[in-house]
Amino acid sequence: MSATTAVAPLQIGVIGVGRIGRMHAALIAHQVPGAALGAVFDAHEPAAQGVAAELGVPAAASVGEIFGGDLDAVAICSSSDTHVELLLAAAEAGKAVFCEKPVSLDLTELDRALDAVQSAGIPFQIGFNRRFDPGHASVQQAVSSGAIGEPHLVRISSRDPAPPSLQYVKSSGGLFLDMMIHDFDMARFVTGREVVEVFARGAVRVEPSFAQAGDIDTALVTLVHDGGCLTAIDNSRRAAYGYDQRVEVFGSDGMAVSENPHGHTGAVLTAAGERRPALPYFFLERYLPSYVREWQAFVEAVNSGTTPPASTGDARAPLVIGLAAGRSLREGRPVRIEEVQAA
Amino acid sequence: MSATTAVAPLQIGVIGVGRIGRMHAALIAHQVPGAALGAVFDAHEPAAQGVAAELGVPAAASVGEIFGGDLDAVAICSSSDTHVELLLAAAEAGKAVFCEKPVSLDLTELDRALDAVQSAGIPFQIGFNRRFDPGHASVQQAVSSGAIGEPHLVRISSRDPAPPSLQYVKSSGGLFLDMMIHDFDMARFVTGREVVEVFARGAVRVEPSFAQAGDIDTALVTLVHDGGCLTAIDNSRRAAYGYDQRVEVFGSDGMAVSENPHGHTGAVLTAAGERRPALPYFFLERYLPSYVREWQAFVEAVNSGTTPPASTGDARAPLVIGLAAGRSLREGRPVRIEEVQAA
Amino acid sequence: MSATTAVAPLQIGVIGVGRIGRMHAALIAHQVPGAALGAVFDAHEPAAQGVAAELGVPAAASVGEIFGGDLDAVAICSSSDTHVELLLAAAEAGKAVFCEKPVSLDLTELDRALDAVQSAGIPFQIGFNRRFDPGHASVQQAVSSGAIGEPHLVRISSRDPAPPSLQYVKSSGGLFLDMMIHDFDMARFVTGREVVEVFARGAVRVEPSFAQAGDIDTALVTLVHDGGCLTAIDNSRRAAYGYDQRVEVFGSDGMAVSENPHGHTGAVLTAAGERRPALPYFFLERYLPSYVREWQAFVEAVNSGTTPPASTGDARAPLVIGLAAGRSLREGRPVRIEEVQAA
Amino acid sequence: MSATTAVAPLQIGVIGVGRIGRMHAALIAHQVPGAALGAVFDAHEPAAQGVAAELGVPAAASVGEIFGGDLDAVAICSSSDTHVELLLAAAEAGKAVFCEKPVSLDLTELDRALDAVQSAGIPFQIGFNRRFDPGHASVQQAVSSGAIGEPHLVRISSRDPAPPSLQYVKSSGGLFLDMMIHDFDMARFVTGREVVEVFARGAVRVEPSFAQAGDIDTALVTLVHDGGCLTAIDNSRRAAYGYDQRVEVFGSDGMAVSENPHGHTGAVLTAAGERRPALPYFFLERYLPSYVREWQAFVEAVNSGTTPPASTGDARAPLVIGLAAGRSLREGRPVRIEEVQAA
């Protein structure tokens, strides 16, 4: 075998083919060089068979078939409450594993799963796809290369175009664990610094029924990072103008920003001013390139034997920050990260 | 059969699976709702077999198999010199047909093919994909809706990131028929007005060897439209900063523009100023959404029995303008369109 | 006298002609329709004489000359510690008065001055010039007109191009009262809502010597407004790329933003990307139009007998917020506004 | 005398204080370091007296007083038909002279004036203020520094917000000599290359009455420069969205552009898209900084004994190009520059 030998495609099985899992399966099947879709499984059998037929792969009859076969890797895209058990199975089977976030909404459970993953020594990547967005990644690159000096201030805005259903919200873990968790990851990613303190304020402004679920839909959170960098994150469950996703790091030597794309590059100027289109409305539209690049990174890491770029530590820390944010909101005071970690 | 019956996917065969044909085949196979890839053919048999295997469809042994089978439509993506004969075959077979530009570099030949297409009454669409770019389309929409009034001035810039090979250039028909022909189409598309006069200036500035082929690589052309609108088109075979594609219509009540996207939405600001990424480099990267939308339009037109949005007249007019541009350049004077049409 | 009679220009005396006072004097003299510079005074006599000669007006020998004469209005631009006494004198003299911020760094003193102003019934305007910046004003207009619905989230960034001297900082009142006070005003201005709670985090990141003065140079503050709107304000004493001043309001129906201008509108694109110039470096360069419009508003208010657009309440509230921010920083907890007002 | 001796301000007299002359006088009086307004003159005596009173300088009773006195320089801002005689007088008097464009609409007359200026050896600057716009100047700088390589293609758009009166048009020399002459200058300025050929197309699209004056209001012109660079210039007498002024040079290594500023930096995003303000409407608003910098350049040139940056050659060449454009439009063919120069 020589350096020029082509590597065989990584055979990947996808567990859970709802909206996000089906997207992952289709990307693996058609758009990720070096990856191949080996099989799909879904607890709802017709769903698995539909996707299997569409993508020309077998539908596994059980998760056991997925873990027991000769697939190289597994993508866990089923409902969140199944992730821990599936990770334990992946560790047992020695499969490389990609897991959609969150691993768990419970820190003890998460630790149980991640401990098993680490003991087994399997490659593990958590699905924080936004790290792979080219604009956001350029911000991280500007910081890590030293181009903007030491980070002092970070601003992150994430605003969805429309709120989810109340039913979804009830089992979501709440805004901090379901939505802002992406931003907690982003704050760590772009600064390269852990978070040491969280202060949260939030309210129901968009969808009054969320109050029934004990949840909020609008929030503003301050993070203090190790080393002193300060991050402001705001979230809203409904932005009238589309899917608003921005990241900015201000440092001692400059600023790096990742702005929103518009729906297209056209504009119309009249006596009334200039009009441009709204933002892309849907997260798949906005972040599709990030999902492709996320899989490329997974394939490269597995093939090269290196740790995937968003691994166990990155799966844990945002949950802790989110739990601290929830406590801060309830108790009306800044909460130190170690208060949660001690729990 | 009722109004709610789902329409069966249009079965499409692709003839020619070089770079552009392979892209069309993959889009038809995976990304165009209502379309299905039925078969592929290529004069170079291994190419056909490779694409067929990749996309899970049969490789036809001959074009006869494509035209003789029960496919609904054919996409002609083979080399330009085969287009006329294939269109005649499509007309004969009564297949709906999508044809990459140009139909022919020779006006008599083009007329022969289009006459056959029209006599047969088959749906015909020419591959001017840029009409389907969302930004460019928004400019056309601003004009046709009356939002910017009567068009007075148009500016179109098309600049490739890198010149093609001399070998390619020699059989390309030259800059006006190979490259600027897209812009001639765009000028007609966005204004909704035919062209009546052409004045061209051009030179070899980028690649000295193109002079051997009797071609140019840099040009500036003035079009006069029916009704008086004036269009300036510039082309260069090499833009150092990427693939530069802009359209602007200035009218009595305003202006509509379609600008370039950047490679991503990130920016870095330092004491040295603000830095943004270069433009996308490759036409497939820039125009992928336009190809998808082009196929959606084809499928809709065939299914609904309406004329495809870029049809026989649109296939002919840009060739005539291009021939007039060539004559203007050679003779150093403005050339009326009817001078070419009379020929 | 009829409605068409031209109003005589408002005769204005300027007290204090350091950097900012000299600018105001020159604007009044040359660029504000309906205003005329009547006289200038400065405790440093040669300064007054220089500006007086340059602008062709008398240099008053004392503030008594300014208040005792027949000027219509007085602009208080001297050092902050003189403002209270000068306001008392203006109230006594019954002159309309424009006062640079702050009235005082001490709340009791400020109340003493504003009480006198209100008792005297003189027109009073506080120098929060940023309200008159056309971009920032467009944000306020979008909110007050209802164009973006109810405000939910506000982001304000103010970053100076370079830190002031340690000597200046020592008597400045600190970052919250000297610099962020503009942003506290902006938060009230654009939302139309009072602030009820403040949480502050800050540090010395730029200029270590500021620690000697007990001050910080980098801060992130959360405001909770009456009605629930949440505001994030960040400040830095040094932005490498110029004077960074942005305001954004996100509401139930949309978002209004005021972005930074660049130094000019040029850009250069090469294979290395796109380069634009840095931001304007100096606040006078960035905000000159706001100062002119500030004076226009003052003149209109005095002439029409209406309350100036930034008056006594607007002079007081930001000081209270700033004092709350200082307490929050010291005590490490969110501080309610009434905790300060009760003091 | 030492290097640190302050230079006395240049005493400048302004002849003609209509709209543009009054602006120049006010700038000289207040905003140009190193310049002082010495006197003003206007054939309409009350105009001169009004401006003189406003700016605190004498109103000269005759041009003789301006030229006979001890002023250092004269600004010729009177009506175009007086420029030649005034330049002859300035040459006779040995005064440095700034002259608004055009020197004359007649080439023979222009040569007579410029010959006298050159024989006298007086400093001469022509009022092509746009060269001093920071954005446009950055384009020229990008070319002259080599940052974008050899220039290949230039695009210039100049569109006024509203047409002038028919009366003005009748004596203006027509669109090419009155309006596009600025763009002919710009094309030479940014490329550093003389023009060798002109092709023009134009029409009446905006204001039908201009046809009575034998003029057009909409035009598109192709210039061929020495060395092969191609320039497209378009003009319209009415842009609904404001004062549109853009310059772009495309070269072998990149592109430099100067874009339009918006009226302010605010934007509003809603479900209907993003709205930005229209462009500044008035040329003084758009180009004020260019006028200030134009005067700074004049003062520096006179003080240092160097040739002003837009001097006699720059006053002549655009007139020749404009005359060639007129002939091209009338004769329907490209016109070589030497055809006009031979005349």
PDB file of N, CA, C and O in Angstrom, chain D residues 227-272:
ATOM      1  N   GLY D 227      -2.768  52.508 -25.768  1.00  0.00           N
ATOM      2  CA  GLY D 227      -2.375  51.290 -25.065  1.00  0.00           C
ATOM      3  C   GLY D 227      -3.478  50.253 -25.034  1.00  0.00           C
ATOM      4  O   GLY D 227      -3.254  49.107 -24.665  1.00  0.00           O
ATOM      5  N   GLY D 228      -4.709  50.652 -25.380  1.00  0.00           N
ATOM      6  CA  GLY D 228      -5.749  49.656 -25.597  1.00  0.00           C
ATOM      7  C   GLY D 228      -6.830  49.560 -24.546  1.00  0.00           C
ATOM      8  O   GLY D 228      -7.817  48.838 -24.733  1.00  0.00           O
ATOM      9  N   CYS D 229      -6.678  50.254 -23.424  1.00  0.00           N
ATOM     10  CA  CYS D 229      -7.742  50.195 -22.420  1.00  0.00           C
ATOM     11  C   CYS D 229      -9.052  50.704 -23.022  1.00  0.00           C
ATOM     12  O   CYS D 229      -9.059  51.665 -23.797  1.00  0.00           O
ATOM     13  N   LEU D 230     -10.160  50.054 -22.655  1.00  0.00           N
ATOM     14  CA  LEU D 230     -11.489  50.404 -23.177  1.00  0.00           C
ATOM     15  C   LEU D 230     -12.349  50.946 -22.046  1.00  0.00           C
ATOM     16  O   LEU D 230     -12.445  50.327 -20.980  1.00  0.00           O
ATOM     17  N   THR D 231     -12.997  52.087 -22.277  1.00  0.00           N
ATOM     18  CA  THR D 231     -13.821  52.717 -21.241  1.00  0.00           C
ATOM     19  C   THR D 231     -15.261  52.862 -21.716  1.00  0.00           C
ATOM     20  O   THR D 231     -15.488  53.319 -22.842  1.00  0.00           O
ATOM     21  N   ALA D 232     -16.196  52.489 -20.857  1.00  0.00           N
ATOM     22  CA  ALA D 232     -17.625  52.741 -21.113  1.00  0.00           C
ATOM     23  C   ALA D 232     -18.105  53.802 -20.142  1.00  0.00           C
ATOM     24  O   ALA D 232     -17.941  53.648 -18.927  1.00  0.00           O
ATOM     25  N   ILE D 233     -18.684  54.856 -20.683  1.00  0.00           N
ATOM     26  CA  ILE D 233     -19.255  55.918 -19.841  1.00  0.00           C
ATOM     27  C   ILE D 233     -20.737  56.023 -20.152  1.00  0.00           C
ATOM     28  O   ILE D 233     -21.109  56.117 -21.323  1.00  0.00           O
ATOM     29  N   ASP D 234     -21.559  56.008 -19.093  1.00  0.00           N
ATOM     30  CA  ASP D 234     -22.958  56.311 -19.354  1.00  0.00           C
ATOM     31  C   ASP D 234     -23.391  57.503 -18.523  1.00  0.00           C
ATOM     32  O   ASP D 234     -22.912  57.701 -17.410  1.00  0.00           O
ATOM     33  N   ASN D 235     -24.280  58.278 -19.089  1.00  0.00           N
ATOM     34  CA  ASN D 235     -24.821  59.470 -18.433  1.00  0.00           C
ATOM     35  C   ASN D 235     -26.334  59.489 -18.578  1.00  0.00           C
ATOM     36  O   ASN D 235     -26.867  59.087 -19.621  1.00  0.00           O
ATOM     37  N   SER D 236     -26.983  59.951 -17.522  1.00  0.00           N
ATOM     38  CA  SER D 236     -28.403  60.278 -17.634  1.00  0.00           C
ATOM     39  C   SER D 236     -28.633  61.567 -16.869  1.00  0.00           C
ATOM     40  O   SER D 236     -28.005  61.804 -15.833  1.00  0.00           O
ATOM     41  N   ARG D 237     -29.524  62.377 -17.392  1.00  0.00           N
ATOM     42  CA  ARG D 237     -29.840  63.639 -16.711  1.00  0.00           C
ATOM     43  C   ARG D 237     -30.800  63.421 -15.547  1.00  0.00           C
ATOM     44  O   ARG D 237     -31.065  64.360 -14.802  1.00  0.00           O
ATOM     45  N   ARG D 238     -31.328  62.182 -15.386  1.00  0.00           N
ATOM     46  CA  ARG D 238     -32.243  61.987 -14.261  1.00  0.00           C
ATOM     47  C   ARG D 238     -32.217  60.574 -13.705  1.00  0.00           C
ATOM     48  O   ARG D 238     -32.717  59.640 -14.340  1.00  0.00           O
ATOM     49  N   ALA D 239     -31.675  60.429 -12.517  1.00  0.00           N
ATOM     50  CA  ALA D 239     -31.717  59.161 -11.785  1.00  0.00           C
ATOM     51  C   ALA D 239     -32.712  59.325 -10.634  1.00  0.00           C
ATOM     52  O   ALA D 239     -32.511  60.160  -9.753  1.00  0.00           O
ATOM     53  N   ALA D 240     -33.744  58.521 -10.653  1.00  0.00           N
ATOM     54  CA  ALA D 240     -34.821  58.662  -9.664  1.00  0.00           C
ATOM     55  C   ALA D 240     -34.331  58.482  -8.233  1.00  0.00           C
ATOM     56  O   ALA D 240     -34.915  59.009  -7.289  1.00  0.00           O
ATOM     57  N   TYR D 241     -33.237  57.742  -8.059  1.00  0.00           N
ATOM     58  CA  TYR D 241     -32.782  57.361  -6.716  1.00  0.00           C
ATOM     59  C   TYR D 241     -31.674  58.254  -6.185  1.00  0.00           C
ATOM     60  O   TYR D 241     -31.106  57.956  -5.127  1.00  0.00           O
ATOM     61  N   GLY D 242     -31.351  59.345  -6.899  1.00  0.00           N
ATOM     62  CA  GLY D 242     -30.349  60.275  -6.375  1.00  0.00           C
ATOM     63  C   GLY D 242     -29.173  60.452  -7.313  1.00  0.00           C
ATOM     64  O   GLY D 242     -29.242  60.116  -8.497  1.00  0.00           O
ATOM     65  N   TYR D 243     -28.111  60.969  -6.771  1.00  0.00           N
ATOM     66  CA  TYR D 243     -26.941  61.378  -7.554  1.00  0.00           C
ATOM     67  C   TYR D 243     -25.999  60.185  -7.639  1.00  0.00           C
ATOM     68  O   TYR D 243     -25.331  59.849  -6.662  1.00  0.00           O
ATOM     69  N   ASP D 244     -25.950  59.559  -8.812  1.00  0.00           N
ATOM     70  CA  ASP D 244     -25.261  58.279  -8.986  1.00  0.00           C
ATOM     71  C   ASP D 244     -23.910  58.526  -9.672  1.00  0.00           C
ATOM     72  O   ASP D 244     -23.864  58.985 -10.813  1.00  0.00           O
ATOM     73  N   GLN D 245     -22.846  58.200  -8.972  1.00  0.00           N
ATOM     74  CA  GLN D 245     -21.497  58.541  -9.423  1.00  0.00           C
ATOM     75  C   GLN D 245     -20.568  57.379  -9.098  1.00  0.00           C
ATOM     76  O   GLN D 245     -20.125  57.244  -7.964  1.00  0.00           O
ATOM     77  N   ARG D 246     -20.269  56.592 -10.102  1.00  0.00           N
ATOM     78  CA  ARG D 246     -19.426  55.415  -9.857  1.00  0.00           C
ATOM     79  C   ARG D 246     -18.300  55.294 -10.862  1.00  0.00           C
ATOM     80  O   ARG D 246     -18.481  55.640 -12.041  1.00  0.00           O
ATOM     81  N   VAL D 247     -17.175  54.798 -10.413  1.00  0.00           N
ATOM     82  CA  VAL D 247     -15.992  54.626 -11.255  1.00  0.00           C
ATOM     83  C   VAL D 247     -15.419  53.250 -10.967  1.00  0.00           C
ATOM     84  O   VAL D 247     -15.346  52.843  -9.799  1.00  0.00           O
ATOM     85  N   GLU D 248     -15.006  52.555 -12.007  1.00  0.00           N
ATOM     86  CA  GLU D 248     -14.441  51.217 -11.832  1.00  0.00           C
ATOM     87  C   GLU D 248     -13.341  50.989 -12.854  1.00  0.00           C
ATOM     88  O   GLU D 248     -13.533  51.251 -14.034  1.00  0.00           O
ATOM     89  N   VAL D 249     -12.199  50.532 -12.403  1.00  0.00           N
ATOM     90  CA  VAL D 249     -11.113  50.146 -13.322  1.00  0.00           C
ATOM     91  C   VAL D 249     -10.801  48.681 -13.082  1.00  0.00           C
ATOM     92  O   VAL D 249     -10.525  48.258 -11.957  1.00  0.00           O
ATOM     93  N   PHE D 250     -10.849  47.931 -14.180  1.00  0.00           N
ATOM     94  CA  PHE D 250     -10.509  46.514 -14.165  1.00  0.00           C
ATOM     95  C   PHE D 250      -9.143  46.352 -14.822  1.00  0.00           C
ATOM     96  O   PHE D 250      -8.929  46.834 -15.936  1.00  0.00           O
ATOM     97  N   GLY D 251      -8.224  45.700 -14.113  1.00  0.00           N
ATOM     98  CA  GLY D 251      -6.883  45.550 -14.668  1.00  0.00           C
ATOM     99  C   GLY D 251      -6.415  44.117 -14.638  1.00  0.00           C
ATOM    100  O   GLY D 251      -7.133  43.206 -14.194  1.00  0.00           O
ATOM    101  N   SER D 252      -5.196  43.920 -15.091  1.00  0.00           N
ATOM    102  CA  SER D 252      -4.667  42.560 -15.233  1.00  0.00           C
ATOM    103  C   SER D 252      -4.546  41.853 -13.876  1.00  0.00           C
ATOM    104  O   SER D 252      -4.559  40.633 -13.820  1.00  0.00           O
ATOM    105  N   ASP D 253      -4.455  42.612 -12.786  1.00  0.00           N
ATOM    106  CA  ASP D 253      -4.300  41.976 -11.468  1.00  0.00           C
ATOM    107  C   ASP D 253      -5.436  42.242 -10.499  1.00  0.00           C
ATOM    108  O   ASP D 253      -5.350  41.867  -9.318  1.00  0.00           O
ATOM    109  N   GLY D 254      -6.482  42.901 -10.960  1.00  0.00           N
ATOM    110  CA  GLY D 254      -7.583  43.151 -10.032  1.00  0.00           C
ATOM    111  C   GLY D 254      -8.481  44.274 -10.498  1.00  0.00           C
ATOM    112  O   GLY D 254      -8.438  44.682 -11.666  1.00  0.00           O
ATOM    113  N   MET D 255      -9.293  44.763  -9.594  1.00  0.00           N
ATOM    114  CA  MET D 255     -10.273  45.792  -9.925  1.00  0.00           C
ATOM    115  C   MET D 255     -10.342  46.788  -8.788  1.00  0.00           C
ATOM    116  O   MET D 255     -10.316  46.409  -7.614  1.00  0.00           O
ATOM    117  N   ALA D 256     -10.458  48.061  -9.137  1.00  0.00           N
ATOM    118  CA  ALA D 256     -10.672  49.100  -8.130  1.00  0.00           C
ATOM    119  C   ALA D 256     -11.987  49.786  -8.447  1.00  0.00           C
ATOM    120  O   ALA D 256     -12.263  50.106  -9.609  1.00  0.00           O
ATOM    121  N   VAL D 257     -12.801  49.981  -7.425  1.00  0.00           N
ATOM    122  CA  VAL D 257     -14.109  50.601  -7.640  1.00  0.00           C
ATOM    123  C   VAL D 257     -14.326  51.742  -6.653  1.00  0.00           C
ATOM    124  O   VAL D 257     -13.786  51.750  -5.555  1.00  0.00           O
ATOM    125  N   SER D 258     -15.123  52.698  -7.089  1.00  0.00           N
ATOM    126  CA  SER D 258     -15.598  53.754  -6.200  1.00  0.00           C
ATOM    127  C   SER D 258     -17.113  53.747  -6.301  1.00  0.00           C
ATOM    128  O   SER D 258     -17.681  54.002  -7.357  1.00  0.00           O
ATOM    129  N   GLU D 259     -17.741  53.411  -5.195  1.00  0.00           N
ATOM    130  CA  GLU D 259     -19.192  53.218  -5.190  1.00  0.00           C
ATOM    131  C   GLU D 259     -19.927  54.443  -4.667  1.00  0.00           C
ATOM    132  O   GLU D 259     -19.310  55.395  -4.211  1.00  0.00           O
ATOM    133  N   ASN D 260     -21.228  54.393  -4.708  1.00  0.00           N
ATOM    134  CA  ASN D 260     -22.033  55.480  -4.170  1.00  0.00           C
ATOM    135  C   ASN D 260     -22.169  55.379  -2.659  1.00  0.00           C
ATOM    136  O   ASN D 260     -22.350  54.290  -2.132  1.00  0.00           O
ATOM    137  N   PRO D 261     -22.113  56.516  -1.975  1.00  0.00           N
ATOM    138  CA  PRO D 261     -22.542  56.520  -0.578  1.00  0.00           C
ATOM    139  C   PRO D 261     -24.070  56.529  -0.545  1.00  0.00           C
ATOM    140  O   PRO D 261     -24.719  56.958  -1.495  1.00  0.00           O
ATOM    141  N   HIS D 262     -24.627  56.022   0.550  1.00  0.00           N
ATOM    142  CA  HIS D 262     -26.052  56.207   0.776  1.00  0.00           C
ATOM    143  C   HIS D 262     -26.263  57.482   1.577  1.00  0.00           C
ATOM    144  O   HIS D 262     -25.322  58.060   2.122  1.00  0.00           O
ATOM    145  N   GLY D 263     -27.502  57.905   1.657  1.00  0.00           N
ATOM    146  CA  GLY D 263     -27.820  59.122   2.411  1.00  0.00           C
ATOM    147  C   GLY D 263     -27.403  59.008   3.868  1.00  0.00           C
ATOM    148  O   GLY D 263     -26.968  59.970   4.483  1.00  0.00           O
ATOM    149  N   HIS D 264     -27.541  57.812   4.430  1.00  0.00           N
ATOM    150  CA  HIS D 264     -27.018  57.539   5.758  1.00  0.00           C
ATOM    151  C   HIS D 264     -26.769  56.047   5.857  1.00  0.00           C
ATOM    152  O   HIS D 264     -27.001  55.320   4.885  1.00  0.00           O
ATOM    153  N   THR D 265     -26.309  55.582   7.030  1.00  0.00           N
ATOM    154  CA  THR D 265     -25.887  54.190   7.150  1.00  0.00           C
ATOM    155  C   THR D 265     -26.953  53.300   7.781  1.00  0.00           C
ATOM    156  O   THR D 265     -26.659  52.186   8.190  1.00  0.00           O
ATOM    157  N   GLY D 266     -28.168  53.785   7.879  1.00  0.00           N
ATOM    158  CA  GLY D 266     -29.232  52.997   8.480  1.00  0.00           C
ATOM    159  C   GLY D 266     -29.881  52.045   7.486  1.00  0.00           C
ATOM    160  O   GLY D 266     -29.824  52.252   6.274  1.00  0.00           O
ATOM    161  N   ALA D 267     -30.499  50.990   8.021  1.00  0.00           N
ATOM    162  CA  ALA D 267     -31.248  50.039   7.198  1.00  0.00           C
ATOM    163  C   ALA D 267     -32.352  49.441   8.048  1.00  0.00           C
ATOM    164  O   ALA D 267     -32.230  49.344   9.268  1.00  0.00           O
ATOM    165  N   VAL D 268     -33.420  49.040   7.399  1.00  0.00           N
ATOM    166  CA  VAL D 268     -34.536  48.392   8.082  1.00  0.00           C
ATOM    167  C   VAL D 268     -34.848  47.084   7.376  1.00  0.00           C
ATOM    168  O   VAL D 268     -35.015  47.055   6.158  1.00  0.00           O
ATOM    169  N   LEU D 269     -34.873  45.991   8.149  1.00  0.00           N
ATOM    170  CA  LEU D 269     -35.187  44.677   7.598  1.00  0.00           C
ATOM    171  C   LEU D 269     -36.520  44.190   8.139  1.00  0.00           C
ATOM    172  O   LEU D 269     -36.709  44.139   9.361  1.00  0.00           O
ATOM    173  N   THR D 270     -37.394  43.832   7.240  1.00  0.00           N
ATOM    174  CA  THR D 270     -38.674  43.248   7.645  1.00  0.00           C
ATOM    175  C   THR D 270     -38.938  42.040   6.745  1.00  0.00           C
ATOM    176  O   THR D 270     -38.093  41.663   5.932  1.00  0.00           O
ATOM    177  N   ALA D 271     -40.124  41.471   6.886  1.00  0.00           N
ATOM    178  CA  ALA D 271     -40.473  40.333   6.039  1.00  0.00           C
ATOM    179  C   ALA D 271     -40.441  40.736   4.558  1.00  0.00           C
ATOM    180  O   ALA D 271     -40.260  39.895   3.676  1.00  0.00           O
ATOM    181  N   ALA D 272     -40.587  42.030   4.282  1.00  0.00           N
ATOM    182  CA  ALA D 272     -40.590  42.501   2.893  1.00  0.00           C
ATOM    183  C   ALA D 272     -39.183  42.683   2.341  1.00  0.00           C
ATOM    184  O   ALA D 272     -39.018  43.023   1.170  1.00  0.00           O
TER     185      ALA D 272
END
